[in-house]
Coordinates of C-alpha atoms in Angstrom, one line a residue:
X1 CA 1.6 -32.8 -0.5
X2 CA -1.0 -32.5 2.1
X3 CA -3.6 -29.8 2.0
X4 CA -1.6 -27.8 4.5
X5 CA 1.5 -28.0 2.4
X6 CA -0.3 -26.6 -0.6
X7 CA -1.7 -23.7 1.5
X8 CA 1.7 -22.9 2.8
X9 CA 3.2 -22.9 -0.7
X10 CA 0.3 -20.8 -2.0
X11 CA 0.8 -18.2 0.8
X12 CA 4.5 -18.2 0.1
X13 CA 3.9 -17.4 -3.6
X14 CA 1.4 -14.7 -2.7
X15 CA 3.8 -13.1 -0.2
X16 CA 6.7 -13.2 -2.6
X17 CA 4.8 -11.7 -5.5
X18 CA 2.9 -9.1 -3.6
X19 CA 5.8 -8.2 -1.3
X20 CA 8.2 -8.0 -4.2
X21 CA 5.9 -5.7 -6.2
X22 CA 5.3 -3.4 -3.2
X23 CA 9.0 -3.3 -2.3
X24 CA 9.9 -2.3 -5.9
X25 CA 7.3 0.5 -5.9
X26 CA 8.7 1.7 -2.6
X27 CA 12.3 1.6 -3.8
X28 CA 11.3 3.8 -6.7
X29 CA 10.1 6.4 -4.1
X30 CA 12.9 6.1 -1.6
X31 CA 16.0 5.4 -3.8
X32 CA 15.0 6.3 -7.4
X33 CA 15.5 2.7 -8.4
X34 CA 13.5 1.1 -11.3
X35 CA 13.0 4.5 -13.0
X36 CA 11.5 6.1 -9.9
X37 CA 12.0 9.7 -8.8
X38 CA 13.6 9.1 -5.4
X39 CA 12.6 11.2 -2.4
X40 CA 13.1 14.5 -4.3
X41 CA 11.2 13.7 -7.4
X42 CA 8.5 11.7 -5.7
X43 CA 8.2 14.5 -3.1
X44 CA 7.6 17.0 -5.8
X45 CA 5.0 14.7 -7.4
X46 CA 3.3 14.1 -4.0
X47 CA 2.8 17.9 -3.6
X48 CA 1.1 18.1 -7.1
X49 CA -1.4 15.5 -6.1
X50 CA -2.2 17.0 -2.8
X51 CA 0.0 15.0 -0.4
X52 CA 1.9 17.6 1.6
X53 CA 4.6 18.0 2.7
X54 CA 5.8 16.2 -0.3
X55 CA 9.1 14.8 1.0
X56 CA 7.5 13.5 4.2
X57 CA 4.7 12.0 2.2
X58 CA 7.2 10.3 -0.2
X59 CA 9.2 9.0 2.7
X60 CA 6.1 7.6 4.5
X61 CA 4.7 6.0 1.3
X62 CA 8.1 4.6 0.4
X63 CA 8.7 3.1 3.8
X64 CA 5.3 1.6 4.0
X65 CA 5.7 0.0 0.5
X66 CA 9.3 -1.0 0.8
X67 CA 9.1 -2.1 4.5
X68 CA 5.7 -3.7 4.2
X69 CA 6.7 -5.4 1.0
X70 CA 10.0 -6.9 2.3
X71 CA 8.3 -8.0 5.5
X72 CA 5.4 -9.6 3.6
X73 CA 7.8 -11.4 1.3
X74 CA 9.7 -12.8 4.3
X75 CA 6.6 -13.5 6.3
X76 CA 7.8 -11.4 9.2
X77 CA 5.5 -9.2 11.4
X78 CA 2.8 -10.1 8.9
X79 CA -0.1 -8.2 10.5
X80 CA 1.9 -4.9 10.6
X81 CA 3.4 -5.5 7.2
X82 CA 0.1 -6.2 5.5
X83 CA -1.7 -3.3 7.2
X84 CA 1.1 -0.8 6.3
X85 CA 1.1 -1.9 2.7
X86 CA -2.7 -1.8 2.5
X87 CA -2.7 1.7 4.0
X88 CA -0.2 2.9 1.4
X89 CA -2.3 1.4 -1.4
X90 CA -5.4 3.0 0.0
X91 CA -3.6 6.4 -0.4
X92 CA -2.6 5.5 -3.9
X93 CA -6.1 4.3 -4.8
X94 CA -7.5 7.7 -3.6
X95 CA -5.3 9.4 -6.2
X96 CA -6.4 7.1 -9.0
X97 CA -10.1 6.8 -8.0
X98 CA -11.3 9.8 -10.2
X99 CA -10.1 7.8 -13.2
X100 CA -12.3 4.8 -12.5
X101 CA -11.4 1.3 -11.8
X102 CA -9.3 0.0 -14.7
X103 CA -5.6 0.6 -14.8
X104 CA -5.5 1.3 -18.5
X105 CA -7.5 4.5 -17.8
X106 CA -5.3 5.5 -14.9
X107 CA -7.7 3.9 -12.4
X108 CA -7.2 2.3 -9.0
X109 CA -7.2 -1.3 -10.1
X110 CA -3.5 -2.0 -9.4
X111 CA -3.4 -0.2 -6.1
X112 CA -6.6 -2.0 -4.9
X113 CA -5.3 -5.4 -5.9
X114 CA -2.0 -4.9 -4.1
X115 CA -3.7 -3.5 -1.0
X116 CA -6.4 -6.2 -0.8
X117 CA -3.8 -8.9 -1.3
X118 CA -1.6 -7.5 1.4
X119 CA -4.6 -7.2 3.7
X120 CA -5.6 -10.8 3.0
X121 CA -2.2 -12.1 3.8
X122 CA -2.2 -10.2 7.0
X123 CA -5.5 -11.7 8.0
X124 CA -4.7 -15.3 6.8
X125 CA -1.2 -15.3 8.3
X126 CA 2.0 -16.0 6.5
X127 CA 1.9 -19.8 6.6
X128 CA 4.6 -22.2 7.7
X129 CA 7.1 -21.2 5.1
X130 CA 7.8 -17.9 6.8
X131 CA 10.1 -16.2 9.3
X132 CA 7.1 -15.6 11.6
X133 CA 6.6 -19.4 11.8
X134 CA 10.3 -20.0 12.4
X135 CA 10.2 -17.5 15.3
X136 CA 7.1 -19.0 16.9
X137 CA 4.8 -16.3 15.7
X138 CA 6.1 -13.8 18.3
X139 CA 5.4 -10.9 15.9
X140 CA 2.3 -12.5 14.4
X141 CA -0.3 -12.9 17.2
X142 CA -4.0 -12.9 16.5
X143 CA -4.6 -9.7 18.5
X144 CA -2.0 -7.9 16.3
X145 CA -4.2 -8.0 13.2
X146 CA -7.0 -5.7 14.4
X147 CA -4.6 -3.4 16.2
X148 CA -2.4 -3.0 13.1
X149 CA -5.4 -2.4 10.9
X150 CA -7.0 0.1 13.3
X151 CA -3.8 2.1 13.6
X152 CA -3.3 2.0 9.8
X153 CA -6.9 2.9 9.1
X154 CA -6.7 5.9 11.4
X155 CA -3.4 7.2 9.9
X156 CA -4.8 6.6 6.4
X157 CA -8.0 8.4 7.1
X158 CA -6.2 11.4 8.5
X159 CA -3.7 11.5 5.5
X160 CA -6.3 11.0 2.8
X161 CA -8.7 13.3 4.5
X162 CA -6.1 16.1 4.7
X163 CA -5.3 15.6 1.0
X164 CA -9.0 15.9 0.1
X165 CA -9.3 19.1 2.1
X166 CA -6.2 20.5 0.4
X167 CA -7.6 19.6 -3.1
X168 CA -11.0 21.2 -2.3
X169 CA -9.4 24.3 -1.0
X170 CA -7.2 24.6 -4.1
X171 CA -10.4 24.4 -6.3
X172 CA -12.2 27.0 -4.3
X173 CA -12.4 30.2 -6.3
X174 CA -11.8 28.4 -9.6
X175 CA -14.7 29.1 -12.0
X176 CA -15.9 26.4 -14.2
X177 CA -16.5 27.1 -17.9
X178 CA -20.0 28.2 -18.6
X179 CA -20.0 26.6 -22.0
X180 CA -18.0 23.8 -23.4

């Protein structure tokens, strides 16, 4: 194997593992597969953590995870797929951030790892063992990377910002205990 062949195989493995995990998480939200809540249950949960409206938030997160995951695994439209998945994971990380970094404490470790890996694949490209390569990289041009990340960053900032405002507003008027 040449150096390039090893790189392509490594990218394929990263795409399959990351894309598969993301697609499974999204399928929990969209279809209730793998013990997930489906749109109804996930929508109700999204409302409780500040993402409203819940059904729309569940649908958006599910589509970003499932669609981004499947496209990453295939190596198709890699910049858009990686950016969408990274945006969804940024939203998940915002929920888990108050619990610290480590997953065993409910932290954002898992979401950060999936999001950063998806972003890294989007930046590096899918490699030669991909649908993008087979199609001549028509949906994987260099200019698409910053455009996809800019659009995703804007949408994520608006969504996470609105959640933060809702959570702050809900806490207004709550009195903290004077003594513990």
